[in-house]
PDB file of N, CA and C in Angstrom:
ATOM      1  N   UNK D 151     111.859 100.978  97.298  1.00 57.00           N
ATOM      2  CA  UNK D 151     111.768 102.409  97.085  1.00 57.00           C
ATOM      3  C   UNK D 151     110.554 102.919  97.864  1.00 57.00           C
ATOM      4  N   UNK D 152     110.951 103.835  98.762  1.00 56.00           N
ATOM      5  CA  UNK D 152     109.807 104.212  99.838  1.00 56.00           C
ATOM      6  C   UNK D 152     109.263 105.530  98.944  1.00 56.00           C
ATOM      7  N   UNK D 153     107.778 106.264  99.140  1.00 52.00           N
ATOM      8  CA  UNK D 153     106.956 106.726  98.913  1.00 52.00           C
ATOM      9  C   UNK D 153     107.895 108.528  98.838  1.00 52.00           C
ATOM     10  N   UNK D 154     109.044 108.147  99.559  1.00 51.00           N
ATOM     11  CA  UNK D 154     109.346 109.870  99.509  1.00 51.00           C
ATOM     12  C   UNK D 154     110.585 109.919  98.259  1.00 51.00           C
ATOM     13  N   UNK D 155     111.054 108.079  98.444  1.00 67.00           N
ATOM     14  CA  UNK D 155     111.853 108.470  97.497  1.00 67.00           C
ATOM     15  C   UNK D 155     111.660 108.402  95.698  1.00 67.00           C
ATOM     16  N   UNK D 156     109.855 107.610  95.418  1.00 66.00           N
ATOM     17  CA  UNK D 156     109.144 107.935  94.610  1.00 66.00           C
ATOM     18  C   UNK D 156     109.929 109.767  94.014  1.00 66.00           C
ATOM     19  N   UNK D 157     109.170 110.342  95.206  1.00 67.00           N
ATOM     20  CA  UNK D 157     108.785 111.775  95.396  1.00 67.00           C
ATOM     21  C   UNK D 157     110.388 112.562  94.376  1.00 67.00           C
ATOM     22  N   UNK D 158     111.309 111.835  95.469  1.00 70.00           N
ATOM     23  CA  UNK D 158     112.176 112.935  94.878  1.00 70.00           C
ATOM     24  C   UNK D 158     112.453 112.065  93.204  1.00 70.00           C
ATOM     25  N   UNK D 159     112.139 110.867  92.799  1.00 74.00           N
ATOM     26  CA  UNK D 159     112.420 110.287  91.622  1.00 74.00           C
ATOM     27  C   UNK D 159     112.080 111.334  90.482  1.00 74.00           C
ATOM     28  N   UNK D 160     110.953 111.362  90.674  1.00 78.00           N
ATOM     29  CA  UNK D 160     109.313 112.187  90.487  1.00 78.00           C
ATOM     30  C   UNK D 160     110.416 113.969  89.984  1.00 78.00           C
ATOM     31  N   UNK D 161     110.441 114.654  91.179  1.00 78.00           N
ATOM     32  CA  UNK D 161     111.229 115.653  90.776  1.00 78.00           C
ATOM     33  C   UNK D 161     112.735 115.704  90.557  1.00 78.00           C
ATOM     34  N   UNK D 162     112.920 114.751  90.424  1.00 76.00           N
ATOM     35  CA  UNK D 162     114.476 114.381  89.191  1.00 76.00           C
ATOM     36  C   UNK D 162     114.060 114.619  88.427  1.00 76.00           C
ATOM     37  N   UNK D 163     113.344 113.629  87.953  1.00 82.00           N
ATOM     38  CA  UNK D 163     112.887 113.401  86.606  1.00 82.00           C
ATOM     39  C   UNK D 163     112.378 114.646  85.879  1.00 82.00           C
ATOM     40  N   UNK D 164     111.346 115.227  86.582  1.00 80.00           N
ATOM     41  CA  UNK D 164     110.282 116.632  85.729  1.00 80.00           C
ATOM     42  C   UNK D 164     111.200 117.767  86.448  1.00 80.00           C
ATOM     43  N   UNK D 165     112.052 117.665  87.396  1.00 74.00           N
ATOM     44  CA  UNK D 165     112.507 119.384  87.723  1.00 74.00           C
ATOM     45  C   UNK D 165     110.725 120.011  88.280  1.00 74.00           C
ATOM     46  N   UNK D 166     111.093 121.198  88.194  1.00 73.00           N
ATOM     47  CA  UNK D 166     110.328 122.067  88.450  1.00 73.00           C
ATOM     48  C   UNK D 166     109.504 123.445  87.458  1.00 73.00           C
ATOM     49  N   UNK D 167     109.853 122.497  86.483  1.00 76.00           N
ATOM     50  CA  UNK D 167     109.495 123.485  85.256  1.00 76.00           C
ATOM     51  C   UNK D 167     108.319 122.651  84.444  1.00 76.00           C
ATOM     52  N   UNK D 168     107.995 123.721  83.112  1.00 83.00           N
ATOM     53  CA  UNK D 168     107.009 122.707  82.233  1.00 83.00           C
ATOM     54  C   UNK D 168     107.817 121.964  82.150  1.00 83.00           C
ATOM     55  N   UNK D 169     107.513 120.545  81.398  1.00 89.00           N
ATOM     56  CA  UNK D 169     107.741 119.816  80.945  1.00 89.00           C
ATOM     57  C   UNK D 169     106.931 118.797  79.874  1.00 89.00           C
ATOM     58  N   UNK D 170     107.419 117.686  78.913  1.00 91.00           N
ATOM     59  CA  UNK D 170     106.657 117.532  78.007  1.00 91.00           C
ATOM     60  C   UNK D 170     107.888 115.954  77.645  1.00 91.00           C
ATOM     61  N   UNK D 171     106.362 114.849  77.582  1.00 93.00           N
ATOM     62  CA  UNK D 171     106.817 113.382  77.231  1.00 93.00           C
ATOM     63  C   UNK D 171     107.691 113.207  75.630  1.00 93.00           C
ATOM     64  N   UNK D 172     108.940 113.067  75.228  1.00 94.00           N
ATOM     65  CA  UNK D 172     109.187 112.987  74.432  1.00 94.00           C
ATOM     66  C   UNK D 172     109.473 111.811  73.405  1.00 94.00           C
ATOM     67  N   UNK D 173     109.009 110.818  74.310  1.00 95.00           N
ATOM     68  CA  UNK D 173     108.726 109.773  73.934  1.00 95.00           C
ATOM     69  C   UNK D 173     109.063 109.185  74.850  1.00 95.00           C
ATOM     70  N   UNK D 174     108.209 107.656  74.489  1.00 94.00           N
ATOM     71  CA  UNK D 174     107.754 106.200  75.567  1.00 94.00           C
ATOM     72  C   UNK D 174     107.677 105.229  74.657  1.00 94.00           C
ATOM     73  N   UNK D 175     107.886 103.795  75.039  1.00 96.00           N
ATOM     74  CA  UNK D 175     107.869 102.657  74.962  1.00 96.00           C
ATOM     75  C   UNK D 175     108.207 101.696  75.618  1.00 96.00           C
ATOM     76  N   UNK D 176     107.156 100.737  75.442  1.00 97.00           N
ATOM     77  CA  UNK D 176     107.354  99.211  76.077  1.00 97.00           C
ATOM     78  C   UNK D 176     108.024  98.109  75.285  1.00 97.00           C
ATOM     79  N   UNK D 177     108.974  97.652  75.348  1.00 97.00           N
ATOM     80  CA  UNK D 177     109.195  96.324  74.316  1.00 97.00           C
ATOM     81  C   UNK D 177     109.246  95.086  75.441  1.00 97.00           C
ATOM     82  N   UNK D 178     108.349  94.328  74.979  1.00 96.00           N
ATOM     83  CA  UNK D 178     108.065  93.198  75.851  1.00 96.00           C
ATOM     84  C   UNK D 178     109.119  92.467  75.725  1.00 96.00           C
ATOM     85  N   UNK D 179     109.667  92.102  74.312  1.00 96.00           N
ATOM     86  CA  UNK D 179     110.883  91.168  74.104  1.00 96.00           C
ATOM     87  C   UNK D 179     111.818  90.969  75.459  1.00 96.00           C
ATOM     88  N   UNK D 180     112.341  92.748  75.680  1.00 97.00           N
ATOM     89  CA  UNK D 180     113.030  92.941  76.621  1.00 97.00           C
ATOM     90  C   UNK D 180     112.578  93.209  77.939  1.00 97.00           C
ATOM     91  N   UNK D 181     111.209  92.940  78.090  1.00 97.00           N
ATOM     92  CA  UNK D 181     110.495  93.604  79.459  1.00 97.00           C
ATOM     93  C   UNK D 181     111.570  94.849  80.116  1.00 97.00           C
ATOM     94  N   UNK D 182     111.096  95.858  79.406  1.00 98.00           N
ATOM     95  CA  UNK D 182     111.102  97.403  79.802  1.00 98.00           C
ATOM     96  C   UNK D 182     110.864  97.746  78.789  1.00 98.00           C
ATOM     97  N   UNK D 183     110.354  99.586  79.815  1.00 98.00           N
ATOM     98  CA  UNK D 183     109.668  99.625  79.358  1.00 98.00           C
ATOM     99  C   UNK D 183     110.763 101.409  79.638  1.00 98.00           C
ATOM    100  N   UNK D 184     110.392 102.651  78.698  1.00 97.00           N
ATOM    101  CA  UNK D 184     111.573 103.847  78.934  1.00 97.00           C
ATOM    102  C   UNK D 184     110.696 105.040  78.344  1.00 97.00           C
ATOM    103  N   UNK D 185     110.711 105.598  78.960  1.00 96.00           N
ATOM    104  CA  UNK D 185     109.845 107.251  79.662  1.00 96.00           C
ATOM    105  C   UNK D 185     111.059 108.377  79.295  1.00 96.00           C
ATOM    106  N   UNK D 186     111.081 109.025  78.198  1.00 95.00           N
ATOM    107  CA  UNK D 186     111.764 110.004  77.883  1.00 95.00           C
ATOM    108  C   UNK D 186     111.132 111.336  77.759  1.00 95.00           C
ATOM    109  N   UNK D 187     111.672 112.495  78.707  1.00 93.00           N
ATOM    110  CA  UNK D 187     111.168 113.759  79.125  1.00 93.00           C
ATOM    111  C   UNK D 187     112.123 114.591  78.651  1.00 93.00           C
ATOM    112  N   UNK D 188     110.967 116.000  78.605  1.00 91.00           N
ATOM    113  CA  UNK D 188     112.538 116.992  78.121  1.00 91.00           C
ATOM    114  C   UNK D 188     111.406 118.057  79.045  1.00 91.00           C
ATOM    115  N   UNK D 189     112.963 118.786  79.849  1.00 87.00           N
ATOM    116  CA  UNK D 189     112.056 120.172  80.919  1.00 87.00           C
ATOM    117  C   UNK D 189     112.478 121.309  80.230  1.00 87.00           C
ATOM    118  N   UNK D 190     111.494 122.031  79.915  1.00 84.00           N
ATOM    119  CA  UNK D 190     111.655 123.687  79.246  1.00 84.00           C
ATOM    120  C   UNK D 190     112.974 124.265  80.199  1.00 84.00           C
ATOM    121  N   UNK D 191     112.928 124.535  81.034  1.00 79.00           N
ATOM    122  CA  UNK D 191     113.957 125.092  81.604  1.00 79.00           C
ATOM    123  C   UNK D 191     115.197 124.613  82.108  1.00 79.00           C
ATOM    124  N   UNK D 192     115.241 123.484  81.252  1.00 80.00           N
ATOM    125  CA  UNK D 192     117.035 122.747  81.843  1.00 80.00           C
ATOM    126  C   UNK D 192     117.297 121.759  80.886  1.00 80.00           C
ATOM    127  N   UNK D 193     118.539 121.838  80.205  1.00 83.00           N
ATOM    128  CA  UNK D 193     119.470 121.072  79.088  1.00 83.00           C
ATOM    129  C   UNK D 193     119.334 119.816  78.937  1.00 83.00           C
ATOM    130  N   UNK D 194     118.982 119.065  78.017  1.00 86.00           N
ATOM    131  CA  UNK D 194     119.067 117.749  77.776  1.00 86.00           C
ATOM    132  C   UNK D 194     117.904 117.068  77.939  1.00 86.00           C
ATOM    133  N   UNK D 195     117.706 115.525  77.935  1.00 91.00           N
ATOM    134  CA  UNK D 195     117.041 114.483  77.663  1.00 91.00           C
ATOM    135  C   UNK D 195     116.847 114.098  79.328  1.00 91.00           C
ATOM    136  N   UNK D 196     115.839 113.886  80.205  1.00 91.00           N
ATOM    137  CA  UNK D 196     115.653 112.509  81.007  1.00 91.00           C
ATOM    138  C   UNK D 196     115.317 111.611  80.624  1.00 91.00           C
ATOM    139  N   UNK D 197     115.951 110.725  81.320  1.00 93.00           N
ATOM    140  CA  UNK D 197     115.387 109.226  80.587  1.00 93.00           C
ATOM    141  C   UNK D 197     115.236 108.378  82.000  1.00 93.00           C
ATOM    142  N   UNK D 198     113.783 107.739  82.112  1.00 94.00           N
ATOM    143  CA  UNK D 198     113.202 107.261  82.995  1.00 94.00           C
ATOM    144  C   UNK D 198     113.285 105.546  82.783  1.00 94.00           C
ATOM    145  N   UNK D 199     113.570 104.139  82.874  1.00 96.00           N
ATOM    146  CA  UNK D 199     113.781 103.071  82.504  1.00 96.00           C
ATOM    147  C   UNK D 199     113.578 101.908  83.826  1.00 96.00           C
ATOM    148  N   UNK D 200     112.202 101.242  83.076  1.00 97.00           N
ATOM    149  CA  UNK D 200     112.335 100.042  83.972  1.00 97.00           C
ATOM    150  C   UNK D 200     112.673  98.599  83.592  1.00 97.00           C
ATOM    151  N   UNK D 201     113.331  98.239  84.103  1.00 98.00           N
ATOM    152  CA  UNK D 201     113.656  96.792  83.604  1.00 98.00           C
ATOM    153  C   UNK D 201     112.737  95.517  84.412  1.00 98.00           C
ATOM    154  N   UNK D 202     113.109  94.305  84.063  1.00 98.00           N
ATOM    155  CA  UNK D 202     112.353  93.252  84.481  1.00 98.00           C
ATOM    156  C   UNK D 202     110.404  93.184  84.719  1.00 98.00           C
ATOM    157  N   UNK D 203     110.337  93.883  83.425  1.00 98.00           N
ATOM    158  CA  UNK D 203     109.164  94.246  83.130  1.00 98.00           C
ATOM    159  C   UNK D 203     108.054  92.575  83.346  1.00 98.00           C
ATOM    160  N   UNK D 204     107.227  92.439  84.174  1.00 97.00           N
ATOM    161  CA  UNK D 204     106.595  91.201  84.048  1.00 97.00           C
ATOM    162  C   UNK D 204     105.200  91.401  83.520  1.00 97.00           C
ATOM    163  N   UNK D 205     104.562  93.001  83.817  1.00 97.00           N
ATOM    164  CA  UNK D 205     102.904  92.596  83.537  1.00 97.00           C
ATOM    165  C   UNK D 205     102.874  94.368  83.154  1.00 97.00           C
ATOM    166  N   UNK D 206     102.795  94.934  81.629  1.00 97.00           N
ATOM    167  CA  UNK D 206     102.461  96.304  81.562  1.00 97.00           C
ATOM    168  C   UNK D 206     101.076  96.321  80.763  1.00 97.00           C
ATOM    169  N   UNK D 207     100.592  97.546  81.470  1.00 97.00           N
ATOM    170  CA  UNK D 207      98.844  97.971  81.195  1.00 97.00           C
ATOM    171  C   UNK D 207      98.855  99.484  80.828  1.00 97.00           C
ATOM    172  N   UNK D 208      98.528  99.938  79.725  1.00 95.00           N
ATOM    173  CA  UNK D 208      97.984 101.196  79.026  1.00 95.00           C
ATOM    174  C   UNK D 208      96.700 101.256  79.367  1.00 95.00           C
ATOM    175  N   UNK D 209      95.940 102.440  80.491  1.00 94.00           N
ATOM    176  CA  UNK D 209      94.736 102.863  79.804  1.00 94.00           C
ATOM    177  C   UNK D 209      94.532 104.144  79.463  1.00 94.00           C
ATOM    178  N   UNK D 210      93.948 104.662  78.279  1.00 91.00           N
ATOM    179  CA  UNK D 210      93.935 105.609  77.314  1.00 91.00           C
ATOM    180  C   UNK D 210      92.891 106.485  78.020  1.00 91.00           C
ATOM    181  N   UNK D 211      92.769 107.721  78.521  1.00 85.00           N
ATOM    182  CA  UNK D 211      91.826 108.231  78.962  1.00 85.00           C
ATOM    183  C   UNK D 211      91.187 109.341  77.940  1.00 85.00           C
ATOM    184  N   UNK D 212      92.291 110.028  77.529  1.00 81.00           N
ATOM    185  CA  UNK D 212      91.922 111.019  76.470  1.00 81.00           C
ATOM    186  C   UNK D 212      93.093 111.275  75.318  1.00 81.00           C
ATOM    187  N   UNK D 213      93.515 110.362  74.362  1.00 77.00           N
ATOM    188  CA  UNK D 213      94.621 110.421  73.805  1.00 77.00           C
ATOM    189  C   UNK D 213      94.946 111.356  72.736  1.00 77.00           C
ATOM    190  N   UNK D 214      95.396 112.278  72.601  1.00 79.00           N
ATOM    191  CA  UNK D 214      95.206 113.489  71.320  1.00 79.00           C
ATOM    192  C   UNK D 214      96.235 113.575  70.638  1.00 79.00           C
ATOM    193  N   UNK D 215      97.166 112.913  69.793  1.00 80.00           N
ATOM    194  CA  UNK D 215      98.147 112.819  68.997  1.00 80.00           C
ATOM    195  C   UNK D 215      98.679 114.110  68.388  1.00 80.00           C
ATOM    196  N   UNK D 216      98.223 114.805  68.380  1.00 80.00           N
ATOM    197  CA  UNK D 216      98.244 116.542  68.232  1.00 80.00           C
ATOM    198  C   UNK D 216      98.832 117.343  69.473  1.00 80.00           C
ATOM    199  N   UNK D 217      98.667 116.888  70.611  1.00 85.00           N
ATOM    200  CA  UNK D 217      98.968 117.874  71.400  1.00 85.00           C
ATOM    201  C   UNK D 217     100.501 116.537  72.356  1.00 85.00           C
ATOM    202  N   UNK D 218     100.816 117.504  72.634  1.00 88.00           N
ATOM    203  CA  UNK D 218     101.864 117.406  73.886  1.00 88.00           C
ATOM    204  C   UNK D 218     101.755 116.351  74.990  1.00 88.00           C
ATOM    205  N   UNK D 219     102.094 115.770  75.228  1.00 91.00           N
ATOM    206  CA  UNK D 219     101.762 114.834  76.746  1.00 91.00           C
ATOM    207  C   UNK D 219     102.888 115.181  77.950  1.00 91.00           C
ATOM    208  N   UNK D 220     102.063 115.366  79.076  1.00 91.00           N
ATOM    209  CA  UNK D 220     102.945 115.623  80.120  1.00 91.00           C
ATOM    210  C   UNK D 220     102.881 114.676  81.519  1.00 91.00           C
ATOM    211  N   UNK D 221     103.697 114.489  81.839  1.00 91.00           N
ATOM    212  CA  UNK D 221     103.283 113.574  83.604  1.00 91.00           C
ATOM    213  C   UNK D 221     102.228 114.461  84.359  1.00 91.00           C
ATOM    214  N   UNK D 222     101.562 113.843  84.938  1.00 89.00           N
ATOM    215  CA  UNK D 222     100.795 114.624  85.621  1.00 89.00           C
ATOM    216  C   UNK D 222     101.396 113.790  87.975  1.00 89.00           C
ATOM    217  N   UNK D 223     102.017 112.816  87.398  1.00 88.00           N
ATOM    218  CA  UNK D 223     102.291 111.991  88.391  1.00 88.00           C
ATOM    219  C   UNK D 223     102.864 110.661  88.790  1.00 88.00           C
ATOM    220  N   UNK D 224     103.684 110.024  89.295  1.00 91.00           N
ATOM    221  CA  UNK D 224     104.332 108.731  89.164  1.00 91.00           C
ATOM    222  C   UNK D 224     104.263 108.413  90.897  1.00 91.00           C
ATOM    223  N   UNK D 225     103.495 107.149  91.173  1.00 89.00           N
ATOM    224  CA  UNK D 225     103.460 106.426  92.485  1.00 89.00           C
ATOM    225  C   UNK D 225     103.603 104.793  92.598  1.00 89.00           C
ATOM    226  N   UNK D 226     103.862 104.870  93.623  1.00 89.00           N
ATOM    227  CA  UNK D 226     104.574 103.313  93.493  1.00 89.00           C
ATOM    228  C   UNK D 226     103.214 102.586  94.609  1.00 89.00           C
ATOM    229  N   UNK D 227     102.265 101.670  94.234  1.00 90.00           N
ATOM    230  CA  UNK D 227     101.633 101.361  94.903  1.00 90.00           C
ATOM    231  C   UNK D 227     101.666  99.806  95.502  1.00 90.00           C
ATOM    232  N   UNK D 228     102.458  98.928  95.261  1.00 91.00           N
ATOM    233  CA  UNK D 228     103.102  98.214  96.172  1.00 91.00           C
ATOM    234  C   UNK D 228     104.506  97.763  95.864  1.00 91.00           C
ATOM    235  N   UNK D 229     104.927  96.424  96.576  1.00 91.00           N
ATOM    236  CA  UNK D 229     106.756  96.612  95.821  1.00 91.00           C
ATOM    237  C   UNK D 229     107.069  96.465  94.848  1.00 91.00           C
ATOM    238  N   UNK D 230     105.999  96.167  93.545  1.00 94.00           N
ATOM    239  CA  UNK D 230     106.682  95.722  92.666  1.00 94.00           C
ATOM    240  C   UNK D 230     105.599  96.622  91.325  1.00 94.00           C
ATOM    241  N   UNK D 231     105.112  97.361  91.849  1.00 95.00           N
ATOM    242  CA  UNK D 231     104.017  98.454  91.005  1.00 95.00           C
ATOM    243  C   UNK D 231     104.051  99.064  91.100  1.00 95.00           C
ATOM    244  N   UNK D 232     104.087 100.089  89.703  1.00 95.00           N
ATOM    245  CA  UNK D 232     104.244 101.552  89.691  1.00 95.00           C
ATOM    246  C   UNK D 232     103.428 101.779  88.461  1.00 95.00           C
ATOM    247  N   UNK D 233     102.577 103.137  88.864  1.00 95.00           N
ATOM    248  CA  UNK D 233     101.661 103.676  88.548  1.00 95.00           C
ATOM    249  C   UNK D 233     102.683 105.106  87.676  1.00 95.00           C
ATOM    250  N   UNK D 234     102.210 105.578  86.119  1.00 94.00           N
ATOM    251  CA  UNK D 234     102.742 106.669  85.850  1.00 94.00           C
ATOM    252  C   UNK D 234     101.333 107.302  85.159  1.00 94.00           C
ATOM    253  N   UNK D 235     101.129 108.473  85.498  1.00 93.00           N
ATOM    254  CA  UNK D 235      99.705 108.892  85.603  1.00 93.00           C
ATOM    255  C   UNK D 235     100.379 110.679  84.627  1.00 93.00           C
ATOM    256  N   UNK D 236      99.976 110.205  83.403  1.00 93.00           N
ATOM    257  CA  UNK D 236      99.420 111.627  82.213  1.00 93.00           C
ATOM    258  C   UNK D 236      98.095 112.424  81.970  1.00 93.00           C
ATOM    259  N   UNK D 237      98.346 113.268  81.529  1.00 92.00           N
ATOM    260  CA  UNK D 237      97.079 114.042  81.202  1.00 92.00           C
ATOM    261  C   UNK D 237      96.395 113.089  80.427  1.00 92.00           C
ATOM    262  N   UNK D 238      96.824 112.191  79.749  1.00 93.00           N
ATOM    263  CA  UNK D 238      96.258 111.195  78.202  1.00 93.00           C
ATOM    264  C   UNK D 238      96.217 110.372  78.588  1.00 93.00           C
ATOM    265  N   UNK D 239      97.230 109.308  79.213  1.00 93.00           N
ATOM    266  CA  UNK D 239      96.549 107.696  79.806  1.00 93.00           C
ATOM    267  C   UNK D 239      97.371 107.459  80.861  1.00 93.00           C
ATOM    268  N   UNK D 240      97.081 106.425  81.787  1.00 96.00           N
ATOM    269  CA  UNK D 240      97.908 105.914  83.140  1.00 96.00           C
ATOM    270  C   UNK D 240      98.555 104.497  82.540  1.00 96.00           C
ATOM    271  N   UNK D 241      99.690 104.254  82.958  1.00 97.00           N
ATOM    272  CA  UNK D 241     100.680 103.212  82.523  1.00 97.00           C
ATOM    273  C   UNK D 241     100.834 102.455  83.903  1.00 97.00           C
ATOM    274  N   UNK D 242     100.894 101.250  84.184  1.00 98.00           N
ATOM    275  CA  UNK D 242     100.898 100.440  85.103  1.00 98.00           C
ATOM    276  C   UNK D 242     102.095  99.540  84.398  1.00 98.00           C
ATOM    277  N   UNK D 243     103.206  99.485  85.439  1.00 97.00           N
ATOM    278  CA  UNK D 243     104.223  99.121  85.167  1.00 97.00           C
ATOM    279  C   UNK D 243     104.881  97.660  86.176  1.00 97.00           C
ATOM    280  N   UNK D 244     104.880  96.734  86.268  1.00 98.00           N
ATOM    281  CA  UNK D 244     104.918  95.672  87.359  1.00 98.00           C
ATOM    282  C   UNK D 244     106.186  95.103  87.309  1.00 98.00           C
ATOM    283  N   UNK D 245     107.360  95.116  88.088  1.00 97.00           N
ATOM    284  CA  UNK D 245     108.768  95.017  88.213  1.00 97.00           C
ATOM    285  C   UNK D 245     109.364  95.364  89.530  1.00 97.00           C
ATOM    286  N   UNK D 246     110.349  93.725  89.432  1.00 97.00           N
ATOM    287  CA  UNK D 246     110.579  93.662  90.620  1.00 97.00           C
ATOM    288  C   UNK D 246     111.920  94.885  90.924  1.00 97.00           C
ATOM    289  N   UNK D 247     112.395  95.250  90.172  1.00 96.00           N
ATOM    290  CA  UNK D 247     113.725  96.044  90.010  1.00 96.00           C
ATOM    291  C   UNK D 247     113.489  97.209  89.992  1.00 96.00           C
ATOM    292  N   UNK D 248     114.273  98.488  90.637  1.00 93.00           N
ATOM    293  CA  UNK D 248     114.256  99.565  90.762  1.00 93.00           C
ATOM    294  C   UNK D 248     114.291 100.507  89.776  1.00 93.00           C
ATOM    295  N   UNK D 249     113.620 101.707  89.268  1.00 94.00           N
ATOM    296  CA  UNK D 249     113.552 102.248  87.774  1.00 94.00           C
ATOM    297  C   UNK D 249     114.743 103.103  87.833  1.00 94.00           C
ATOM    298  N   UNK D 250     115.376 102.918  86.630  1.00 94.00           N
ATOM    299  CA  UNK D 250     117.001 103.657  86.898  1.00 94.00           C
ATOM    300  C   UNK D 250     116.489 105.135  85.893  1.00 94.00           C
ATOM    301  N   UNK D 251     117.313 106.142  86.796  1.00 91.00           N
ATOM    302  CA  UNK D 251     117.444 107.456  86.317  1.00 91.00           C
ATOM    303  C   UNK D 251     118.250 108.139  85.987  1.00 91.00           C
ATOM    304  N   UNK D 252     118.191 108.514  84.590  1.00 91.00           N
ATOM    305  CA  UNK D 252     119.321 108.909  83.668  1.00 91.00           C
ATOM    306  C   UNK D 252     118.836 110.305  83.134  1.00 91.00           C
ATOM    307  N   UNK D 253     120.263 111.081  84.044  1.00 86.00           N
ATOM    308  CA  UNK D 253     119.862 112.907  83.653  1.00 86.00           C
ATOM    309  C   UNK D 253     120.612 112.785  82.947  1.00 86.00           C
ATOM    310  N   UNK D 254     120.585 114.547  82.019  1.00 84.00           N
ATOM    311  CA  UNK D 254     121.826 115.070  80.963  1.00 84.00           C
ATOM    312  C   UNK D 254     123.064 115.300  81.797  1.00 84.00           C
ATOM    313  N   UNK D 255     124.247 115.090  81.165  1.00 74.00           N
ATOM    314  CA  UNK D 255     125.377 115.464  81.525  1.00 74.00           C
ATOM    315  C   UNK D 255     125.492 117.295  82.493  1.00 74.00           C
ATOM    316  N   UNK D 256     126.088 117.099  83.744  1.00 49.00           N
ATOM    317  CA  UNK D 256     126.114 118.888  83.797  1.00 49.00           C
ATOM    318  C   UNK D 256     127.295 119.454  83.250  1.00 49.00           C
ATOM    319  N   UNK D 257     127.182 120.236  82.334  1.00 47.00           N
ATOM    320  CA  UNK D 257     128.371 120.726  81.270  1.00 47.00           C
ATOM    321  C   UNK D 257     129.254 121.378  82.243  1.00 47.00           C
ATOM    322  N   UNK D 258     128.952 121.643  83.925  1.00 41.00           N
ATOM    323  CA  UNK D 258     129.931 122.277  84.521  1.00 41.00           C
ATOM    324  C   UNK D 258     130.468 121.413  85.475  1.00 41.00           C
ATOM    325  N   UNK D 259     130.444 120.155  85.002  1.00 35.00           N
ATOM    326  CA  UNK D 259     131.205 119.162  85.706  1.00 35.00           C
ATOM    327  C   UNK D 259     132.093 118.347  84.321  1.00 35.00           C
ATOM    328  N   UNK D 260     132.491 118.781  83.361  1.00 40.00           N
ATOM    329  CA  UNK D 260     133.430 118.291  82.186  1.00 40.00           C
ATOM    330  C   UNK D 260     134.674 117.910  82.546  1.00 40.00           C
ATOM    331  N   UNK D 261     135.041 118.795  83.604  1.00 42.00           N
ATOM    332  CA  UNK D 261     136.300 118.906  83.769  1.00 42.00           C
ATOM    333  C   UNK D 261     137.225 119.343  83.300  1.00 42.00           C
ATOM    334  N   UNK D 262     137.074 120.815  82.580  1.00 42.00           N
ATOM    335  CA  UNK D 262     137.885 121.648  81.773  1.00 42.00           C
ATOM    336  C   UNK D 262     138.896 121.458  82.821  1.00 42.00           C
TER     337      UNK D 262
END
């Protein structure tokens, strides 16, 4: 995954609107680790998911359980590391496998 296609991952994922972390977790059992977003201005759940999780690192910069958490940024800094960078802590994620991206359904593709 090259650096632009980070980029457009990046605005899949957050759109172009606020947005706000609706929950995260790592389960080592299963090495992955899943980044769930919701954007003020567009329907449904993203769901961000890495698999073949080998080495994950939390550091807590300012954690406020009260307020909201948002991405502030996601970069991939070599092939098998990826950096996800919040207002509250940076997540270091180490996997050899590509992070799969899962939007909401578009209700105008149902196929009435």
């Amino acid at each position: 995954m090259s650096k632009a296609d980070i980029s457009d991952l990046t605005t899949a994922l957050l759109g172009s609107g606020v947005h706000y972390i609706e929950s995260l977790a790592y389960f080592p059992e299963a090495q992955s680790f899943v980044l769930t977003v919701s954007v003020l201005a567009l329907p449904g759940l993203r769901t961000l998911r890495f698999s073949e999780v080998s080495d994950f690192r939390e550091d807590i910069h300012d954690l406020d359980e009260n307020c909201r958490e948002s991405i502030i940024g996601i970069h991939k800094a070599d092939e098998q590391t990826y950096f996800i960078h919040t207002d509250q802590r940076e997540f270091m994620i180490k996997t050899p496998a590509e992070p799969k991206l899962t939007l909401p359904s578009d209700p105008a593709s149902s196929g009435d």
